Tab-separated table of C-alpha atoms and ligand atoms in Angstrom:
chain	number	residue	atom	x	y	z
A	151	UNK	CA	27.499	0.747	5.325
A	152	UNK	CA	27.648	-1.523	8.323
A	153	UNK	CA	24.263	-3.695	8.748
A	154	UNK	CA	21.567	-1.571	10.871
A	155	UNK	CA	21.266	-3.578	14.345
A	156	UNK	CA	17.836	-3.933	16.083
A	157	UNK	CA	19.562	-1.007	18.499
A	158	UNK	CA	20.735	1.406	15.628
A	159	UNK	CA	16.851	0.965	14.679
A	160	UNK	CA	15.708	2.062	17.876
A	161	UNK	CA	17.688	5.064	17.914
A	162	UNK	CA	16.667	6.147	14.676
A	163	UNK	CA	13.082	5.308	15.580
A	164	UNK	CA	13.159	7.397	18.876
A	165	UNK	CA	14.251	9.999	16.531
A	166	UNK	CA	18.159	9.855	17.202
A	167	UNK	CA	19.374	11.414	13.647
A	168	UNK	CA	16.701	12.346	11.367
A	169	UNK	CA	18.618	14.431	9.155
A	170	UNK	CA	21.207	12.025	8.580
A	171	UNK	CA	18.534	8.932	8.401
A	172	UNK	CA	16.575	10.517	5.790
A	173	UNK	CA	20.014	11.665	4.086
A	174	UNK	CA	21.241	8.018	3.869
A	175	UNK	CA	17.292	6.710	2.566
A	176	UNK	CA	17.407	9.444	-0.191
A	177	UNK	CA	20.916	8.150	-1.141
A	178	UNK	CA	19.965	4.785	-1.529
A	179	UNK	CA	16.795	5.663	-3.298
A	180	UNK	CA	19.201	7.631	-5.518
A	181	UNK	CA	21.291	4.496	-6.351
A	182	UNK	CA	19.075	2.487	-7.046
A	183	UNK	CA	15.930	4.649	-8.772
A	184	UNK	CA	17.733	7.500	-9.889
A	185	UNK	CA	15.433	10.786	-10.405
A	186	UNK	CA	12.649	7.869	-11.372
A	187	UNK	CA	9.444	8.180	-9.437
A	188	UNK	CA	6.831	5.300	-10.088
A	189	UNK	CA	3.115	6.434	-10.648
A	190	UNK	CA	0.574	3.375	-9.612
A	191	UNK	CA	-3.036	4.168	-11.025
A	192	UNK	CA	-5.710	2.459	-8.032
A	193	UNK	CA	-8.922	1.522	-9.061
A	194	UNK	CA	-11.093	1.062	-5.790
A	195	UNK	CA	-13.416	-0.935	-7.070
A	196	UNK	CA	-15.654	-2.049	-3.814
A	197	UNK	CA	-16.005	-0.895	-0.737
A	198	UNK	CA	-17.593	-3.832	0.604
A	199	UNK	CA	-16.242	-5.494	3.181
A	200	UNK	CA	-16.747	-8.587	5.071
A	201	UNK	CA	-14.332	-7.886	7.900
A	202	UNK	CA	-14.412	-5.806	11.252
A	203	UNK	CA	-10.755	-4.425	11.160
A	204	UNK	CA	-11.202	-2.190	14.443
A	205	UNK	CA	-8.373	0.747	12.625
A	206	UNK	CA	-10.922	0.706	9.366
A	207	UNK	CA	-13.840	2.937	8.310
A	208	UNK	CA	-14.756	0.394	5.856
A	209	UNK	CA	-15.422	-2.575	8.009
A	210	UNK	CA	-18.436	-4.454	8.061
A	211	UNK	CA	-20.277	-3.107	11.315
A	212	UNK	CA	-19.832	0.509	9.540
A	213	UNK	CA	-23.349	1.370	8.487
A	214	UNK	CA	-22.673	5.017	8.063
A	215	UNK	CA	-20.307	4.033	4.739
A	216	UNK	CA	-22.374	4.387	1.484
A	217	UNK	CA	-21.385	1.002	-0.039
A	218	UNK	CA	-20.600	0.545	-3.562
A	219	UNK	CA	-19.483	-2.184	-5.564
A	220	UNK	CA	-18.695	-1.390	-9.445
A	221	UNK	CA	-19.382	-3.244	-12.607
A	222	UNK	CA	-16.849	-5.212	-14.226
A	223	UNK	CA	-17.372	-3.216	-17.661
A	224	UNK	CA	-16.893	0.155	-15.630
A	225	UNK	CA	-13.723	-1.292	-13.393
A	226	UNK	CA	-12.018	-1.842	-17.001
A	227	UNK	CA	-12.947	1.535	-17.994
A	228	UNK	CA	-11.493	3.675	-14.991
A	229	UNK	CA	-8.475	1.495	-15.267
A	230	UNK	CA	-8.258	2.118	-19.503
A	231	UNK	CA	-8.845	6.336	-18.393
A	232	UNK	CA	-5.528	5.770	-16.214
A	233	UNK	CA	-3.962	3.892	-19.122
A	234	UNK	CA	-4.800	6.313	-21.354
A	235	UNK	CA	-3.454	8.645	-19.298
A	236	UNK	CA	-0.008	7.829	-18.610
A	237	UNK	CA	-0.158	5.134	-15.600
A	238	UNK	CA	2.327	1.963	-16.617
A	239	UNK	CA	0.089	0.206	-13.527
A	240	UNK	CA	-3.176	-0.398	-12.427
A	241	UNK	CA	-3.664	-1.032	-8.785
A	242	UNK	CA	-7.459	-3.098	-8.321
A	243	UNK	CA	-8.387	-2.967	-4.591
A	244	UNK	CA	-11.296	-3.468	-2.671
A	245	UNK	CA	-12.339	-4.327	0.626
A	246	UNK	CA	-12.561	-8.440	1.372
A	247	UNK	CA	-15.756	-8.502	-1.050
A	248	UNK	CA	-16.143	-11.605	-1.948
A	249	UNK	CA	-19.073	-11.028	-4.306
A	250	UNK	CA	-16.861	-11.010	-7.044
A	251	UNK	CA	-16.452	-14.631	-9.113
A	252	UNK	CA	-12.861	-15.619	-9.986
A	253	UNK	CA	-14.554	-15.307	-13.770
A	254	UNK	CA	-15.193	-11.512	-13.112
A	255	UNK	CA	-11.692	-11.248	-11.448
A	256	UNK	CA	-10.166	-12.811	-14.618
A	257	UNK	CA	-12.511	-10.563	-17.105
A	258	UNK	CA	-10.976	-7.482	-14.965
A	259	UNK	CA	-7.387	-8.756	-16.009
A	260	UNK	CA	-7.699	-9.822	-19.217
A	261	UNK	CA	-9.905	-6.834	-19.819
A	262	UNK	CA	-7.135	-4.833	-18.990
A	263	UNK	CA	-3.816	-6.443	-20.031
A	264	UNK	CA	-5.067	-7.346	-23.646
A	265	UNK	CA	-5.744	-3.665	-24.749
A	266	UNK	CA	-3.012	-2.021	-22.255
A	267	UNK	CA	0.817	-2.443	-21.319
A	268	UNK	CA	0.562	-2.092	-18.035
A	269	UNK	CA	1.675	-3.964	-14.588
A	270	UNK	CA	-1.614	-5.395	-12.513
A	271	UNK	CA	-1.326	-5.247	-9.486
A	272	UNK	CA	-4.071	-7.420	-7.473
A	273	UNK	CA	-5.285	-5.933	-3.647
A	274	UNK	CA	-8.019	-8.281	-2.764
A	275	UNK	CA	-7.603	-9.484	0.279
A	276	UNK	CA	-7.995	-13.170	1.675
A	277	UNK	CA	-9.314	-14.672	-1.142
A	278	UNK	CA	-7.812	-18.081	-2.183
A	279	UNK	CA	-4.298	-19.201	-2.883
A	280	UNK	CA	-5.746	-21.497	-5.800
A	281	UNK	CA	-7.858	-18.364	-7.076
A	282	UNK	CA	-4.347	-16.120	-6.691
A	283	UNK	CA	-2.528	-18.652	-8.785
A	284	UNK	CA	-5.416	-18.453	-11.621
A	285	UNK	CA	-5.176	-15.044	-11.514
A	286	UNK	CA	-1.641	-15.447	-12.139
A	287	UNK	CA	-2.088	-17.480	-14.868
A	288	UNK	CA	-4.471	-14.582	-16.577
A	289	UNK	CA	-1.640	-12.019	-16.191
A	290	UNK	CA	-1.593	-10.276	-13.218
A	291	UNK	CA	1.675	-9.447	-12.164
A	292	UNK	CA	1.989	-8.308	-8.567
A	293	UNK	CA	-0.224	-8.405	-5.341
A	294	UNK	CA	-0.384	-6.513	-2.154
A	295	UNK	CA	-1.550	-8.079	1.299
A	296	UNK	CA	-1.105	-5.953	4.292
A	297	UNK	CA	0.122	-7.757	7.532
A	298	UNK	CA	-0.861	-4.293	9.321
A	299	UNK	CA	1.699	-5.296	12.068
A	300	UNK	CA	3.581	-8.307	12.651
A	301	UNK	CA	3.203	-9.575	15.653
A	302	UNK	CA	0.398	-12.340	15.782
A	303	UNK	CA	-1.177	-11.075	19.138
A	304	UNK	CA	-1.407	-7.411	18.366
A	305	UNK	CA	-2.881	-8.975	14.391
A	306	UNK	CA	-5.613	-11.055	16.568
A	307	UNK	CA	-6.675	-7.961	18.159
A	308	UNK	CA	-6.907	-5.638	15.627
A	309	UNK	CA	-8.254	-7.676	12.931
A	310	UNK	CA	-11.297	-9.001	15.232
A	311	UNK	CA	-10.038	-12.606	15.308
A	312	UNK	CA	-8.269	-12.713	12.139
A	313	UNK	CA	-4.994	-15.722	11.676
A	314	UNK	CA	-2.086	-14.048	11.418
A	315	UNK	CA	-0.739	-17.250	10.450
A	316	UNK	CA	-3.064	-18.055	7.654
A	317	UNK	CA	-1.796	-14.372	6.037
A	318	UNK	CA	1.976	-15.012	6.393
A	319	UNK	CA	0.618	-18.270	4.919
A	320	UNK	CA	-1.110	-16.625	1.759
A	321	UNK	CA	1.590	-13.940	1.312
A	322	UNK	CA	4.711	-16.670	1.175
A	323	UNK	CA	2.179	-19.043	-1.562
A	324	UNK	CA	2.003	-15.968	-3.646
A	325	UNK	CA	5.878	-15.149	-3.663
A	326	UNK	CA	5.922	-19.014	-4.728
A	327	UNK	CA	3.694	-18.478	-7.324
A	328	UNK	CA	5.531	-15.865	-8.819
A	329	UNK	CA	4.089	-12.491	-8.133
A	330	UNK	CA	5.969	-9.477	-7.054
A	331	UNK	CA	5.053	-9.342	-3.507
A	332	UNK	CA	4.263	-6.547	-1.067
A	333	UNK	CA	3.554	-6.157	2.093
A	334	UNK	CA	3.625	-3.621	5.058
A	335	UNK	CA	2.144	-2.237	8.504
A	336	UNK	CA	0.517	0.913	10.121
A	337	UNK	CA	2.502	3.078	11.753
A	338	UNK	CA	1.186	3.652	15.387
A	339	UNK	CA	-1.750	1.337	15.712
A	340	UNK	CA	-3.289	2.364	19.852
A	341	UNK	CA	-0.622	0.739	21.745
A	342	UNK	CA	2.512	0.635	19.476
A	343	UNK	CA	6.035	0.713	20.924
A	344	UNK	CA	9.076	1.492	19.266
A	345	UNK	CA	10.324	-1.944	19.701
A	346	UNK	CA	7.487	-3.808	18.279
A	347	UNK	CA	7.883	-1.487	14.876
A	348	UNK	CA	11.699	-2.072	15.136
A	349	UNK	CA	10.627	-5.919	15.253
A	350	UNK	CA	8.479	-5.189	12.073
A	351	UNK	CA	11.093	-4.056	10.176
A	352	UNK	CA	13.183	-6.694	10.530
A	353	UNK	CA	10.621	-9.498	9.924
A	354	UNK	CA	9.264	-7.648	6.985
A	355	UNK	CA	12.876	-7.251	5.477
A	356	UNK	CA	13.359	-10.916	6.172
A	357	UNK	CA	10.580	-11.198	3.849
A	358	UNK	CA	12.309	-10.325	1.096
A	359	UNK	CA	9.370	-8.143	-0.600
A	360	UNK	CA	9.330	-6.409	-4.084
A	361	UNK	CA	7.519	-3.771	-1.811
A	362	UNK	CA	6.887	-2.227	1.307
A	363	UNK	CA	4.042	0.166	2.613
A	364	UNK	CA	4.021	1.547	5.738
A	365	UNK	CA	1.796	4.784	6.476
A	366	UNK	CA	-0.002	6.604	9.710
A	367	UNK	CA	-2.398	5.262	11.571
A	368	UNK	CA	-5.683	7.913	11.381
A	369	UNK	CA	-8.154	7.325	13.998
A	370	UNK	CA	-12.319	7.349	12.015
A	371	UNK	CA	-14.475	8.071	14.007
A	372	UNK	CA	-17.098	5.062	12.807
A	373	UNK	CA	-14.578	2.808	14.709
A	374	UNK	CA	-13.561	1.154	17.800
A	375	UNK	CA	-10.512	3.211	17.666
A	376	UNK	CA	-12.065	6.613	17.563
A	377	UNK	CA	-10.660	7.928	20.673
A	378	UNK	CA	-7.552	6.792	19.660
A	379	UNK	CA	-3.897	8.991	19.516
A	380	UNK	CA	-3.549	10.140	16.114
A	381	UNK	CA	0.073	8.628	15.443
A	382	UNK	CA	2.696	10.763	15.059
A	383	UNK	CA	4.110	11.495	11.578
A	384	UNK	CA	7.771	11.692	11.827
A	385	UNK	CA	7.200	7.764	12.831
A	386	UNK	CA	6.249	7.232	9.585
A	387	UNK	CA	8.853	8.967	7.840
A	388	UNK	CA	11.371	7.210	10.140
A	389	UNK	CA	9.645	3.956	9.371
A	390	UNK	CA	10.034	4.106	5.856
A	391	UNK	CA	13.143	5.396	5.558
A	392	UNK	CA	14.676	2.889	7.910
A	393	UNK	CA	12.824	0.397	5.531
A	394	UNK	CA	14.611	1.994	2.622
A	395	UNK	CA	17.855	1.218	4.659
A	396	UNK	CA	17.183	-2.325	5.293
A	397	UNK	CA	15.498	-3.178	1.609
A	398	UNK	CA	17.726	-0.994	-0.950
A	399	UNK	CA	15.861	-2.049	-3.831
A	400	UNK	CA	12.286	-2.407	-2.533
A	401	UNK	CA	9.653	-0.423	-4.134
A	402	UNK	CA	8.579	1.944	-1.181
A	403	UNK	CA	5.068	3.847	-1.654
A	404	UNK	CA	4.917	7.756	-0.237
A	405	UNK	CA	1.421	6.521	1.117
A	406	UNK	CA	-1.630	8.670	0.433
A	407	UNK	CA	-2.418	9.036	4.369
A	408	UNK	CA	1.003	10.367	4.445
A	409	UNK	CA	-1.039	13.691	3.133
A	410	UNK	CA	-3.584	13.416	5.512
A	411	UNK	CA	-1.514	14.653	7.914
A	412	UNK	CA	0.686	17.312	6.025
A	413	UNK	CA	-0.373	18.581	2.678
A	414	UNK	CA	3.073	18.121	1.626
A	415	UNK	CA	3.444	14.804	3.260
A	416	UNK	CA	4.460	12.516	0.030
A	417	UNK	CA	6.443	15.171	-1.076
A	418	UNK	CA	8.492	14.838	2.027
A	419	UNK	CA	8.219	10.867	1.774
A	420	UNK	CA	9.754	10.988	-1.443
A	421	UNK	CA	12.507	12.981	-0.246
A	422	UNK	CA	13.241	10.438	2.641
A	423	UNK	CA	13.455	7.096	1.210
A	424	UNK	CA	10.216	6.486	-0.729
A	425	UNK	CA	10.305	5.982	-4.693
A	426	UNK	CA	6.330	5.377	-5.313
A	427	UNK	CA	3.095	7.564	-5.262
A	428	UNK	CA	-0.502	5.908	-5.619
A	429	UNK	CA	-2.820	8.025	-6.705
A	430	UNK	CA	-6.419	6.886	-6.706
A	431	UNK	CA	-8.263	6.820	-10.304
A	432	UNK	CA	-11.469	5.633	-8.730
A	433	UNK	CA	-14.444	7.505	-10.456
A	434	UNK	CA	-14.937	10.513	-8.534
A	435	UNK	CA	-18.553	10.237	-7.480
A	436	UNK	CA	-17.565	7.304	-5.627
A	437	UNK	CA	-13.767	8.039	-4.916
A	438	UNK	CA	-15.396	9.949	-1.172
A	439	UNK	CA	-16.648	6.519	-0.176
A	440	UNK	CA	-13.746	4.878	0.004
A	441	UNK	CA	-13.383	6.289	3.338
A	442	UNK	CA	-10.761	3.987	5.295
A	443	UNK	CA	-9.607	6.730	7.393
A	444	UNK	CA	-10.706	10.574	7.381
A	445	UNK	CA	-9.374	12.708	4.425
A	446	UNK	CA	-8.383	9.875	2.310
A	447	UNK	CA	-9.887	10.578	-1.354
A	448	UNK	CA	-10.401	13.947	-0.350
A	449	UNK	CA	-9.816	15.181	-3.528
A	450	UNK	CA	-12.357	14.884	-6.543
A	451	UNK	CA	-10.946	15.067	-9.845
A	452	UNK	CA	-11.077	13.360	-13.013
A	453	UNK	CA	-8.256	10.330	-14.175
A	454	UNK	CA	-6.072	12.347	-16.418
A	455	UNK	CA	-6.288	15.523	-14.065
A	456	UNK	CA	-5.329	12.854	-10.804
A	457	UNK	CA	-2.533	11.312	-12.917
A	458	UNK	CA	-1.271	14.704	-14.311
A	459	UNK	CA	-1.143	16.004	-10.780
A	460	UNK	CA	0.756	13.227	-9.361
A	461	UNK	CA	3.168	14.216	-12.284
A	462	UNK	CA	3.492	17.575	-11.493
A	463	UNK	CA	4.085	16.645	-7.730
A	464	UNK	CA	6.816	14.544	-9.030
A	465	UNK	CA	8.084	17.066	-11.368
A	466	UNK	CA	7.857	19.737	-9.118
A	467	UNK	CA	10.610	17.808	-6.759
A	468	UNK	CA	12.728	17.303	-9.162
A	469	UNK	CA	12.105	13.993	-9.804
A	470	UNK	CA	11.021	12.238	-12.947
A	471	UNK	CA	7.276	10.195	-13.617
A	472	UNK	CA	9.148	6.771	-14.883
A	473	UNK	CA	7.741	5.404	-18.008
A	474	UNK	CA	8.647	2.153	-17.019
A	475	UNK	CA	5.988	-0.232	-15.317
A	476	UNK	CA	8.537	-0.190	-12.548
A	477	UNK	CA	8.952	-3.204	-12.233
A	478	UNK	CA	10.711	-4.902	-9.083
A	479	UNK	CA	14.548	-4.673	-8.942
A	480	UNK	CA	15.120	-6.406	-6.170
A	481	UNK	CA	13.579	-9.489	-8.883
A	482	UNK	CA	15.690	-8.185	-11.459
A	483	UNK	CA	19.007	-8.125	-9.548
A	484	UNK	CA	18.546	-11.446	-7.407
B	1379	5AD	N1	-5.237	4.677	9.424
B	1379	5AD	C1	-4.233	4.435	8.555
B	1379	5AD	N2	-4.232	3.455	7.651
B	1379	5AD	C2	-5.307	2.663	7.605
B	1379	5AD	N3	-5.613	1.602	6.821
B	1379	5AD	C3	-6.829	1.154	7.182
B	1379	5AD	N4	-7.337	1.897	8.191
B	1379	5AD	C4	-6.408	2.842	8.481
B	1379	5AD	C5	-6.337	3.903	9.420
B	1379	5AD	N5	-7.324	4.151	10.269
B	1379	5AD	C6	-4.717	1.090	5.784
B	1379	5AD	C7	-4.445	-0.395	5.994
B	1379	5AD	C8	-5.111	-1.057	4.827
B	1379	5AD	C9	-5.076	0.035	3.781
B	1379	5AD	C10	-6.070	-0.138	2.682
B	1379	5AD	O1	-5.333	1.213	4.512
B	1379	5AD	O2	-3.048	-0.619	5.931
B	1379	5AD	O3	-4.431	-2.205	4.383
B	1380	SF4	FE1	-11.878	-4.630	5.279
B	1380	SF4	FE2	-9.329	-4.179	4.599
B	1380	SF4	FE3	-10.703	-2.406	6.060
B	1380	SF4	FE4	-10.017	-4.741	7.170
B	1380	SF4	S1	-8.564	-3.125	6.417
B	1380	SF4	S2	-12.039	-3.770	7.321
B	1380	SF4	S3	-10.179	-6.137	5.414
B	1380	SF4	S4	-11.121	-2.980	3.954
């Protein structure tokens, strides 16, 4: 296929072709996954944060969020019940809680890798390049830092002050320092335009990522962007599936605020592009605190029930649960 133009984007975004843009994403999915679907197991571990992200229901300012931060011991244990159940990767996120040493970070992974084959996959936040590259060193094998969008002014704004340029920063050291990488944006942040996300494609294909997540923006109401537009879905499914397009090989999560939306909305991601699910394995009691946006973790069910279900959501498509850590191919093939 020719190479998708910055105007071929547009028209796809502004919803030019849907049926044959989500025909072509399937196809390459097809090509390069096959009927595999990966399953990553998250473990959300904290949701303490130390940052005002105006989009987030966890930030700082929040004071309605019951906070919770687990114990090392019980962070192994959730991630051994998703182990045990079938998951070939454990996903450790938390907000940017800092309270954690990089000792207790390096128990977590050793904890976890010496008893289990399975892929870690780090979600931290801004900590340290040097404390990445330790981490590294202990085993853990990929890490995900959102940009949220890419373009620095819109990154200021949204992230209370943050540096965009200090995260491009952090994400490029930990491609140097071997991880598999991945990155993404939400999908109609207040204020989007269809050429800023077409300009966030192509900077996060230029990237060259070992993933990309892109889901809905969901307005919470403890935020400064309660009154916001919800964002319209379709976006999303374009935006993914034009990522698909651009990154053949990328691992591409059917995001969990995807069903938010649509009860049948990572079904339909899967179907247009996407070739991973995430299904959270954090224990239930505290699973409804994890509130980024409203209905994430609205279901409460125990690890091998959340992992089975995610299988039979696979299954049910037609697709098959891999029982590969799924690793990166775009590594692989390069
Ligand atoms: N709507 C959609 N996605 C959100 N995230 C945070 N807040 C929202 C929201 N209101 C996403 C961000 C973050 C991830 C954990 O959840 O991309 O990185
Ligand atoms: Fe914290 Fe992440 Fe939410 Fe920002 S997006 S407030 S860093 S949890």
């Amino acid at each position: 296929m020719a190479v998708l133009g910055r105007d071929d984007i547009l028209y796809y975004l502004n919803g030019g072709n849907d049926e044959e843009l989500y025909a072509i994403a399937d196809g390459l999915r097809e090509e390069s996954f096959g009927r595999e679907v990966y399953l990553r197991a998250i473990v959300e571990f904290s949701n303490i944060c130390n940052k005002k992200c105006n989009y987030c229901g966890l930030r700082a300012p929040n004071s309605k969020v019951s906070r919770y931060r687990m114990e090392v011991d019980s962070i192994i244990d959730s991630a051994r019940l998703a182990a045990e159940a079938g998951a070939r990767t454990i996903v450790l996120q938390s907000g940017d809680d800092f309270n954690y040493s990089p000792g207790q970070v390096e128990e977590i992974i050793l904890g976890i890798k010496e008893s289990y084959d399975v892929a870690v996959t780090l979600s931290l936040g801004d900590r340290s390049a040097g404390e990445y590259e330790h981490w590294f060193n202990c085993g853990a094998d990929r890490c995900l830092l959102k940009l949220e969008t890419t373009a620095p002014d819109i990154y200021k704004k949204i992230r209370c002050g943050e540096n965009y340029h200090q995260r491009i920063e952090l994400l490029r050291s930990l491609q140097d320092i071997g991880y598999e990488v991945g990155s993404g944006i939400i999908v109609g942040l207040p204020d989007y335009t269809l050429e800023q996300l077409a300009d966030d494609l192509l900077f996060l294909s230029a990237l060259d990522l070992d993933m990309i997540a892109a889901g809905p923006f969901i307005p919470h109401p403890d935020t400064p962007f309660s009154s916001a537009e919800t964002s319209d879905i379709e976006l999303s499914y374009r935006f993914t599936a034009l990522a698909r397009m651009l990154n053949p090989l990328s691992n591409i999560p059917a995001t969990s605020a995807l069903d938010s939306f649509d009860s049948k909305g990572r079904e339909k991601g899967l179907q247009r592009g996407c070739n991973v699910i995430m299904p959270s394995v954090t224990p239930a009691a505290k699973r409804k605190d994890y509130n980024i946006y409203p209905g994430k973790n609205a279901i409460s069910v125990d690890v091998a029930d959340t992992i089975s279900r995610a299988e039979e959501l696979v299954r049910a498509l037609g697709f098959v649960p891999s029982a590969s850590k799924g690793s990166s191919r775009r590594m692989n093939n390069v």
